[in-house]
mmCIF file of C-alpha atoms in Angstrom:
data_model
loop_
_atom_site.group_PDB
_atom_site.id
_atom_site.type_symbol
_atom_site.label_atom_id
_atom_site.label_comp_id
_atom_site.label_asym_id
_atom_site.label_seq_id
_atom_site.Cartn_x
_atom_site.Cartn_y
_atom_site.Cartn_z
ATOM 1 C CA MET A 264 25.289 -65.438 -55.188
ATOM 2 C CA TRP A 265 22.296 -63.507 -53.829
ATOM 3 C CA GLN A 266 20.691 -65.757 -51.229
ATOM 4 C CA SER A 267 17.379 -65.074 -49.545
ATOM 5 C CA THR A 268 16.720 -65.939 -45.916
ATOM 6 C CA LYS A 269 13.136 -66.679 -44.866
ATOM 7 C CA GLN A 270 11.656 -64.680 -42.009
ATOM 8 C CA SER A 271 8.403 -64.641 -40.064
ATOM 9 C CA VAL A 272 7.306 -61.158 -41.085
ATOM 10 C CA VAL A 273 5.246 -58.590 -39.214
ATOM 11 C CA PHE A 274 4.647 -54.942 -40.116
ATOM 12 C CA LYS A 275 5.917 -52.172 -37.856
ATOM 13 C CA SER A 276 5.749 -48.403 -38.243
ATOM 14 C CA VAL A 277 8.952 -46.575 -39.112
ATOM 15 C CA PRO A 278 9.848 -43.311 -40.921
ATOM 16 C CA LEU A 279 10.801 -43.983 -44.531
ATOM 17 C CA PRO A 280 13.985 -42.142 -45.649
ATOM 18 C CA PHE A 281 13.840 -39.835 -48.663
ATOM 19 C CA THR A 282 16.211 -37.676 -50.719
ATOM 20 C CA ALA A 283 16.093 -33.923 -51.315
ATOM 21 C CA ALA A 284 14.644 -34.528 -54.791
ATOM 22 C CA GLU A 285 11.898 -36.720 -53.332
ATOM 23 C CA ALA A 286 11.206 -34.044 -50.708
ATOM 24 C CA ALA A 287 10.651 -31.501 -53.472
ATOM 25 C CA GLU A 288 8.247 -33.890 -55.215
ATOM 26 C CA ARG A 289 6.260 -34.080 -51.968
ATOM 27 C CA GLY A 290 6.105 -30.299 -51.745
ATOM 28 C CA ILE A 291 8.584 -30.099 -48.843
ATOM 29 C CA SER A 292 10.776 -27.021 -49.210
ATOM 30 C CA ALA A 293 14.477 -26.844 -48.418
ATOM 31 C CA TYR A 294 13.598 -24.365 -45.680
ATOM 32 C CA ALA A 295 11.205 -26.848 -44.061
ATOM 33 C CA LEU A 296 13.850 -29.585 -44.120
ATOM 34 C CA THR A 297 16.265 -27.439 -42.136
ATOM 35 C CA GLU A 298 13.877 -25.570 -39.837
ATOM 36 C CA HIS A 299 11.073 -27.987 -38.920
ATOM 37 C CA ASP A 300 11.756 -30.379 -36.043
ATOM 38 C CA ARG A 301 9.730 -33.146 -37.675
ATOM 39 C CA PHE A 302 12.412 -33.571 -40.377
ATOM 40 C CA ILE A 303 15.660 -35.250 -39.277
ATOM 41 C CA GLN A 304 18.697 -35.584 -41.507
ATOM 42 C CA ILE A 305 20.126 -39.059 -40.959
ATOM 43 C CA PHE A 306 22.847 -38.703 -43.606
ATOM 44 C CA ARG A 307 23.861 -35.786 -45.779
ATOM 45 C CA GLY A 308 21.178 -35.707 -48.482
ATOM 46 C CA ILE A 309 18.816 -38.114 -46.658
ATOM 47 C CA TRP A 310 15.965 -37.196 -44.306
ATOM 48 C CA VAL A 311 13.103 -38.840 -42.456
ATOM 49 C CA ASP A 312 9.765 -37.334 -41.481
ATOM 50 C CA THR A 313 9.078 -38.358 -37.879
ATOM 51 C CA GLU A 314 5.377 -37.539 -38.298
ATOM 52 C CA SER A 315 4.923 -39.706 -41.384
ATOM 53 C CA LEU A 316 5.314 -43.414 -40.645
ATOM 54 C CA THR A 317 5.204 -46.363 -43.032
ATOM 55 C CA ASP A 318 4.325 -49.951 -42.184
ATOM 56 C CA ALA A 319 7.494 -51.792 -43.121
ATOM 57 C CA PRO A 320 7.967 -55.588 -43.198
ATOM 58 C CA THR A 321 10.222 -56.603 -40.319
ATOM 59 C CA PRO A 322 11.264 -59.842 -38.626
ATOM 60 C CA GLN A 323 8.886 -60.876 -35.866
ATOM 61 C CA TRP A 324 11.601 -60.330 -33.250
ATOM 62 C CA ALA A 325 12.601 -56.841 -34.479
ATOM 63 C CA ASP A 326 12.991 -54.242 -31.716
ATOM 64 C CA HIS A 327 13.528 -50.471 -31.719
ATOM 65 C CA GLU A 328 17.240 -50.823 -32.420
ATOM 66 C CA TRP A 329 16.571 -53.090 -35.393
ATOM 67 C CA LEU A 330 14.090 -50.566 -36.825
ATOM 68 C CA LYS A 331 16.566 -47.717 -36.407
ATOM 69 C CA THR A 332 19.341 -49.717 -38.092
ATOM 70 C CA TRP A 333 16.953 -50.651 -40.926
ATOM 71 C CA MET A 334 16.026 -46.978 -41.356
ATOM 72 C CA TYR A 335 19.660 -45.866 -41.633
ATOM 73 C CA MET A 336 20.576 -48.689 -44.033
ATOM 74 C CA THR A 337 17.517 -47.983 -46.174
ATOM 75 C CA GLY A 338 18.443 -44.300 -46.175
ATOM 76 C CA ILE A 339 22.033 -44.644 -47.363
ATOM 77 C CA ARG A 340 20.921 -47.107 -50.035
ATOM 78 C CA ARG A 341 18.639 -44.397 -51.454
ATOM 79 C CA LEU A 342 21.894 -42.773 -52.607
ATOM 80 C CA HIS A 343 24.025 -45.910 -53.103
ATOM 81 C CA PRO A 344 21.814 -48.928 -53.904
ATOM 82 C CA ALA A 345 24.729 -51.392 -54.229
ATOM 83 C CA LEU A 346 25.770 -51.134 -50.566
ATOM 84 C CA ALA A 347 25.378 -54.147 -48.269
ATOM 85 C CA ALA A 348 25.210 -54.058 -44.467
ATOM 86 C CA ASP A 349 28.501 -55.128 -42.896
ATOM 87 C CA HIS A 350 30.147 -55.755 -39.501
ATOM 88 C CA LEU A 351 28.092 -54.551 -36.461
ATOM 89 C CA THR A 352 25.275 -53.272 -38.676
ATOM 90 C CA ALA A 353 24.841 -56.659 -40.348
ATOM 91 C CA ALA A 354 24.954 -58.436 -36.974
ATOM 92 C CA ARG A 355 22.125 -56.222 -35.672
ATOM 93 C CA LEU A 356 20.016 -56.775 -38.783
ATOM 94 C CA TYR A 357 20.529 -60.534 -38.581
ATOM 95 C CA GLY A 358 19.416 -60.334 -34.937
ATOM 96 C CA LEU A 359 22.653 -61.814 -33.616
ATOM 97 C CA PRO A 360 23.665 -61.058 -30.010
ATOM 98 C CA LEU A 361 26.311 -58.426 -29.363
ATOM 99 C CA PRO A 362 27.760 -57.560 -25.943
ATOM 100 C CA SER A 363 26.097 -54.619 -24.208
ATOM 101 C CA GLN A 364 29.405 -52.785 -23.791
ATOM 102 C CA ILE A 365 29.611 -52.176 -27.545
ATOM 103 C CA LYS A 366 28.278 -48.638 -27.930
ATOM 104 C CA ASP A 367 29.355 -48.136 -31.543
ATOM 105 C CA ARG A 368 26.317 -47.007 -33.545
ATOM 106 C CA ASN A 369 28.066 -46.232 -36.816
ATOM 107 C CA ILE A 370 26.483 -47.751 -39.907
ATOM 108 C CA TYR A 371 28.890 -50.254 -41.460
ATOM 109 C CA VAL A 372 28.515 -51.002 -45.152
ATOM 110 C CA ALA A 373 30.423 -52.896 -47.810
ATOM 111 C CA THR A 374 30.609 -51.848 -51.448
ATOM 112 C CA PRO A 375 31.379 -54.120 -54.401
ATOM 113 C CA THR A 376 32.863 -51.168 -56.310
ATOM 114 C CA ARG A 377 36.562 -50.850 -55.555
ATOM 115 C CA GLY A 378 36.877 -47.258 -56.728
ATOM 116 C CA GLN A 379 33.705 -45.936 -55.127
ATOM 117 C CA ARG A 380 34.317 -43.120 -52.625
ATOM 118 C CA ILE A 381 31.564 -42.524 -50.087
ATOM 119 C CA LYS A 382 32.101 -40.185 -47.163
ATOM 120 C CA ARG A 383 29.366 -39.515 -44.655
ATOM 121 C CA PRO A 384 29.660 -38.888 -40.896
ATOM 122 C CA GLY A 385 28.557 -42.028 -39.081
ATOM 123 C CA LEU A 386 29.179 -44.258 -42.118
ATOM 124 C CA VAL A 387 32.042 -46.780 -42.282
ATOM 125 C CA VAL A 388 32.713 -48.255 -45.732
ATOM 126 C CA SER A 389 34.719 -51.406 -46.507
ATOM 127 C CA ARG A 390 35.603 -52.849 -49.905
ATOM 128 C CA PRO A 391 35.946 -56.625 -49.543
ATOM 129 C CA THR A 392 36.761 -58.696 -52.595
ATOM 130 C CA ARG A 393 34.023 -60.776 -54.232
ATOM 131 C CA LEU A 394 31.270 -58.985 -52.289
ATOM 132 C CA ALA A 395 29.072 -58.671 -55.371
ATOM 133 C CA THR A 396 28.683 -62.461 -55.496
ATOM 134 C CA GLU A 397 28.419 -63.071 -51.736
ATOM 135 C CA TRP A 398 25.592 -61.462 -49.840
ATOM 136 C CA ILE A 399 22.261 -62.459 -48.339
ATOM 137 C CA ASP A 400 18.903 -60.779 -48.855
ATOM 138 C CA LEU A 401 17.013 -60.086 -45.635
ATOM 139 C CA LEU A 402 13.673 -58.431 -46.399
ATOM 140 C CA ARG A 403 15.155 -56.708 -49.457
ATOM 141 C CA LEU A 404 18.244 -55.537 -47.601
ATOM 142 C CA PRO A 405 21.574 -57.068 -48.666
ATOM 143 C CA LEU A 406 23.813 -58.252 -45.819
ATOM 144 C CA VAL A 407 27.303 -59.699 -45.981
ATOM 145 C CA THR A 408 27.290 -63.459 -45.452
ATOM 146 C CA ILE A 409 27.590 -64.991 -41.999
ATOM 147 C CA PRO A 410 31.162 -66.284 -42.612
ATOM 148 C CA ARG A 411 32.352 -62.790 -43.626
ATOM 149 C CA LEU A 412 30.532 -61.312 -40.658
ATOM 150 C CA VAL A 413 32.168 -63.761 -38.250
ATOM 151 C CA ALA A 414 35.574 -63.027 -39.778
ATOM 152 C CA SER A 415 35.136 -59.273 -39.317
ATOM 153 C CA LEU A 416 33.849 -59.533 -35.734
ATOM 154 C CA THR A 417 36.377 -62.063 -34.432
ATOM 155 C CA PRO A 418 38.951 -59.414 -33.346
ATOM 156 C CA LEU A 419 36.235 -57.340 -31.639
ATOM 157 C CA LEU A 420 34.552 -60.059 -29.547
ATOM 158 C CA SER A 421 35.853 -62.241 -26.742
ATOM 159 C CA LEU A 422 35.931 -65.986 -27.374
ATOM 160 C CA ASN A 423 32.707 -66.594 -25.427
ATOM 161 C CA GLU A 424 30.959 -63.645 -27.100
ATOM 162 C CA LEU A 425 31.937 -65.048 -30.487
ATOM 163 C CA VAL A 426 30.549 -68.463 -29.527
ATOM 164 C CA ALA A 427 27.245 -66.818 -28.518
ATOM 165 C CA LEU A 428 27.034 -65.032 -31.873
ATOM 166 C CA CYS A 429 27.779 -68.236 -33.812
ATOM 167 C CA ASP A 430 25.335 -70.241 -31.669
ATOM 168 C CA ALA A 431 22.657 -67.745 -32.726
ATOM 169 C CA ALA A 432 23.677 -67.786 -36.403
ATOM 170 C CA THR A 433 23.494 -71.591 -36.571
ATOM 171 C CA GLY A 434 20.466 -71.911 -34.275
ATOM 172 C CA ARG A 435 16.887 -70.675 -34.067
ATOM 173 C CA GLN A 436 17.280 -67.491 -32.047
ATOM 174 C CA ALA A 437 16.507 -65.000 -34.826
ATOM 175 C CA SER A 438 14.442 -66.925 -37.378
ATOM 176 C CA GLY A 439 17.497 -69.017 -38.187
ATOM 177 C CA PRO A 440 19.432 -71.069 -38.738
ATOM 178 C CA TYR A 441 21.217 -68.878 -41.249
ATOM 179 C CA ILE A 442 23.952 -71.444 -41.863
ATOM 180 C CA THR A 443 25.096 -74.852 -40.619
ATOM 181 C CA ILE A 444 28.073 -75.189 -38.309
ATOM 182 C CA GLU A 445 29.821 -77.349 -40.888
ATOM 183 C CA ARG A 446 29.312 -74.819 -43.690
ATOM 184 C CA LEU A 447 30.407 -71.943 -41.476
ATOM 185 C CA LEU A 448 33.617 -73.718 -40.483
ATOM 186 C CA SER A 449 34.341 -74.668 -44.096
ATOM 187 C CA ASP A 450 33.729 -71.128 -45.371
ATOM 188 C CA ILE A 451 35.888 -69.584 -42.647
ATOM 189 C CA ASP A 452 38.724 -71.924 -43.649
ATOM 190 C CA ASN A 453 38.315 -70.925 -47.297
ATOM 191 C CA LEU A 454 38.248 -67.159 -46.767
ATOM 192 C CA PRO A 455 41.586 -65.675 -47.860
ATOM 193 C CA ARG A 456 41.809 -63.184 -44.983
ATOM 194 C CA VAL A 457 40.472 -63.888 -41.499
ATOM 195 C CA PRO A 458 42.014 -61.847 -38.683
ATOM 196 C CA GLN A 459 42.656 -64.165 -35.709
ATOM 197 C CA ARG A 460 41.621 -67.237 -37.690
ATOM 198 C CA ARG A 461 42.735 -69.558 -34.872
ATOM 199 C CA LYS A 462 40.367 -67.803 -32.450
ATOM 200 C CA ALA A 463 37.495 -68.137 -34.942
ATOM 201 C CA ARG A 464 38.155 -71.871 -35.323
ATOM 202 C CA LYS A 465 38.296 -72.311 -31.545
ATOM 203 C CA ALA A 466 34.954 -70.528 -31.172
ATOM 204 C CA LEU A 467 33.330 -72.657 -33.867
ATOM 205 C CA ALA A 468 34.520 -75.811 -32.111
ATOM 206 C CA LEU A 469 32.469 -74.667 -29.103
ATOM 207 C CA VAL A 470 29.274 -73.956 -31.059
ATOM 208 C CA ARG A 471 26.367 -76.309 -30.352
ATOM 209 C CA PRO A 472 23.104 -76.754 -32.300
ATOM 210 C CA THR A 473 19.642 -75.792 -30.995
ATOM 211 C CA VAL A 474 20.862 -73.163 -28.505
ATOM 212 C CA GLU A 475 17.991 -70.720 -28.050
ATOM 213 C CA SER A 476 19.503 -67.731 -26.244
ATOM 214 C CA PRO A 477 22.829 -66.019 -25.469
ATOM 215 C CA GLN A 478 22.147 -66.796 -21.801
ATOM 216 C CA GLU A 479 22.147 -70.519 -22.593
ATOM 217 C CA THR A 480 25.498 -70.097 -24.315
ATOM 218 C CA TRP A 481 26.890 -68.131 -21.384
ATOM 219 C CA LEU A 482 25.714 -70.729 -18.845
ATOM 220 C CA ARG A 483 27.078 -73.662 -20.834
ATOM 221 C CA LEU A 484 30.474 -72.013 -21.232
ATOM 222 C CA TRP A 485 30.481 -70.937 -17.583
ATOM 223 C CA LEU A 486 30.078 -74.580 -16.584
ATOM 224 C CA THR A 487 32.937 -75.830 -18.730
ATOM 225 C CA ASP A 488 35.138 -72.871 -17.741
ATOM 226 C CA HIS A 489 34.634 -73.888 -14.088
ATOM 227 C CA ASP A 490 35.672 -77.505 -14.631
ATOM 228 C CA PHE A 491 32.214 -79.048 -14.879
ATOM 229 C CA PRO A 492 31.580 -81.600 -17.635
ATOM 230 C CA GLU A 493 29.979 -80.102 -20.715
ATOM 231 C CA PRO A 494 26.201 -80.362 -20.329
ATOM 232 C CA VAL A 495 23.857 -81.587 -23.045
ATOM 233 C CA VAL A 496 21.917 -78.800 -24.771
ATOM 234 C CA HIS A 497 18.152 -79.382 -24.433
ATOM 235 C CA PRO A 498 18.257 -83.030 -23.306
ATOM 236 C CA ALA A 499 15.040 -84.915 -23.979
ATOM 237 C CA VAL A 500 13.033 -85.903 -20.896
ATOM 238 C CA CYS A 501 9.943 -88.018 -21.569
ATOM 239 C CA SER A 502 7.064 -87.280 -19.185
ATOM 240 C CA ALA A 503 4.856 -90.294 -18.496
ATOM 241 C CA ILE A 504 2.298 -88.092 -16.709
ATOM 242 C CA ASP A 505 1.584 -85.644 -19.535
ATOM 243 C CA GLY A 506 2.799 -87.797 -22.430
ATOM 244 C CA CYS A 507 5.125 -85.029 -23.641
ATOM 245 C CA VAL A 508 8.850 -84.491 -24.083
ATOM 246 C CA LEU A 509 10.499 -81.774 -22.004
ATOM 247 C CA HIS A 510 13.690 -80.019 -23.074
ATOM 248 C CA PRO A 511 15.397 -78.100 -20.245
ATOM 249 C CA ASP A 512 18.070 -75.610 -21.315
ATOM 250 C CA LEU A 513 20.976 -77.804 -20.233
ATOM 251 C CA GLY A 514 21.358 -81.090 -18.432
ATOM 252 C CA TYR A 515 23.310 -84.122 -17.375
ATOM 253 C CA PRO A 516 20.987 -86.977 -18.420
ATOM 254 C CA GLU A 517 23.053 -89.704 -16.752
ATOM 255 C CA LEU A 518 22.583 -87.921 -13.395
ATOM 256 C CA ARG A 519 19.098 -86.555 -14.141
ATOM 257 C CA ILE A 520 20.160 -82.994 -13.400
ATOM 258 C CA ALA A 521 18.599 -80.149 -15.397
ATOM 259 C CA ILE A 522 19.823 -76.532 -15.391
ATOM 260 C CA GLU A 523 17.893 -73.567 -16.742
ATOM 261 C CA TYR A 524 18.559 -69.854 -17.102
ATOM 262 C CA GLU A 525 15.635 -67.856 -15.782
ATOM 263 C CA GLY A 526 15.143 -64.524 -17.517
ATOM 264 C CA ASP A 527 13.064 -61.658 -16.160
ATOM 265 C CA HIS A 528 10.020 -62.729 -18.184
ATOM 266 C CA HIS A 529 9.793 -65.912 -16.099
ATOM 267 C CA ARG A 530 8.854 -63.767 -13.080
ATOM 268 C CA SER A 531 6.840 -61.041 -14.812
ATOM 269 C CA SER A 532 4.552 -63.312 -16.852
ATOM 270 C CA PRO A 533 1.901 -65.203 -14.809
ATOM 271 C CA GLY A 534 1.447 -67.675 -17.653
ATOM 272 C CA GLN A 535 5.179 -68.360 -17.894
ATOM 273 C CA TYR A 536 5.420 -68.687 -14.113
ATOM 274 C CA ALA A 537 2.638 -71.279 -14.053
ATOM 275 C CA GLN A 538 4.266 -73.163 -16.929
ATOM 276 C CA ASP A 539 7.610 -73.184 -15.103
ATOM 277 C CA ILE A 540 5.980 -74.714 -12.019
ATOM 278 C CA ARG A 541 4.371 -77.432 -14.125
ATOM 279 C CA ARG A 542 7.667 -78.178 -15.928
ATOM 280 C CA ARG A 543 9.445 -78.557 -12.600
ATOM 281 C CA GLU A 544 6.749 -80.946 -11.338
ATOM 282 C CA LEU A 545 6.999 -83.087 -14.484
ATOM 283 C CA LEU A 546 10.799 -83.202 -14.329
ATOM 284 C CA GLU A 547 10.754 -84.167 -10.656
ATOM 285 C CA ALA A 548 8.204 -86.884 -11.378
ATOM 286 C CA GLU A 549 10.770 -88.448 -13.727
ATOM 287 C CA GLY A 550 13.451 -88.300 -11.053
ATOM 288 C CA TRP A 551 15.194 -85.145 -12.324
ATOM 289 C CA VAL A 552 16.406 -82.232 -10.199
ATOM 290 C CA LEU A 553 16.079 -78.753 -11.704
ATOM 291 C CA LEU A 554 18.537 -75.979 -10.815
ATOM 292 C CA ARG A 555 17.860 -72.409 -11.922
ATOM 293 C CA VAL A 556 20.263 -69.570 -12.633
ATOM 294 C CA ALA A 557 19.235 -65.917 -12.959
ATOM 295 C CA LYS A 558 21.056 -62.717 -13.846
ATOM 296 C CA ARG A 559 22.031 -61.943 -10.252
ATOM 297 C CA SER A 560 22.601 -65.496 -9.028
ATOM 298 C CA ASP A 561 25.488 -66.161 -6.670
ATOM 299 C CA MET A 562 27.451 -68.408 -9.027
ATOM 300 C CA ASP A 563 29.860 -69.578 -6.315
ATOM 301 C CA SER A 564 26.890 -70.861 -4.325
ATOM 302 C CA PHE A 565 25.412 -72.404 -7.473
ATOM 303 C CA ALA A 566 28.716 -74.199 -8.185
ATOM 304 C CA ARG A 567 28.809 -75.649 -4.654
ATOM 305 C CA ARG A 568 25.219 -76.885 -4.937
ATOM 306 C CA LEU A 569 25.838 -78.436 -8.332
ATOM 307 C CA ARG A 570 29.044 -80.197 -7.225
ATOM 308 C CA HIS A 571 27.311 -81.559 -4.133
ATOM 309 C CA LEU A 572 24.343 -82.750 -6.172
ATOM 310 C CA MET A 573 26.537 -84.399 -8.803
ATOM 311 C CA ALA A 574 28.591 -86.208 -6.149
ATOM 312 C CA GLU A 575 25.432 -87.330 -4.373
ATOM 313 C CA ARG A 576 23.853 -88.670 -7.547
ATOM 314 C CA LYS A 577 27.036 -90.422 -8.670
ATOM 315 C CA LEU A 578 27.104 -92.284 -5.347
ATOM 316 C CA SER A 579 23.481 -93.315 -5.731
ATOM 317 C CA HIS A 580 24.286 -94.796 -9.130
#
C-alpha cells in the first residue's frame, strides 16, 4: 500500500540531478561534465550542476543534510525509479534522530525487484519481501515503512537511541506522528524477520506519546536509569494568573516538580529567554519548582538536588 504522509512544506534551493542524456539535451557536453568544477557526479551516470538550483518542496524542518540526502535519492531514482529509501537514508528523510557517532553517509535503498542488480559506489541495496506493497510517500519520495525501518535499525542503535527514534516516529518532532505506538508494536510483531526482536519490543515499551525532542527522551531515560520514578511527559499545569496551561518537558505532578532540558537556543534567543523567565514565574506561582538541565550539566549534582527536593516535598505532604 502506498501511503502518503502530510508535511508542512517550504521550498528550498537544491541542485536537481540529471542523467547524461538529459545533459546532452541541455547542451552540456561530455567534456564539460568531466572538466568543469560546477558539475559533480553523485553516482555513475548522474550529475548535479552546483550553479543551477531548483526550488524543491521540503519539510519545514529540513536542514542541509536532509537536502543532500534528498538530492542523492532523487538522483539514483532517475536511473531506477522503483527504489525506496531504506535504513539510515530513510531515517534521515523522515527526520528521525540518529546518534552523532554514526558517520555512515552511504545511500541505502530497497528494491521490490528480486533479480535487479544495481552496483554503484556509495549505494547499498536491499531486497526485502513485500516492499512493493509497503512504503510511504514523503514529498514524492518512497520510503520504507516505519516498522521496517525500526527493524533494520534495531541492531545498530543502543536501546535508548532506539527509544529516541521511536519517540520521534510516534510523536510530533518531524511533522509526525508517522504511526501510533500500538500500530508500530503490532507491525513489529507481525514482521517475519526482525533482528533482535526482543530489544525492539523493550524499546517500544519505553516509548511515550507527545515527546518533542531527543533530549527529552534522553532526560526521561536518564532519570529512570538512575532509580528515579518515571516522570510524566508534559504534565499539565494550569496558571491562574495568565489563564493558560503550561506543559514543562517532564514533571512529578504530585510533588509539583518540573524538569526541562535547555537547548542552546534558550540562551541565544532573547525572545525565548524572556519566555522562559515568564514560564518559570507562572510555574512558581502555582507552587511548582523548575529544574533545568543543559548539555554540559553536572548530572551528579543535578541528581543530588532532585533527590533532596523530592524528599523535602514528600515530607511537606
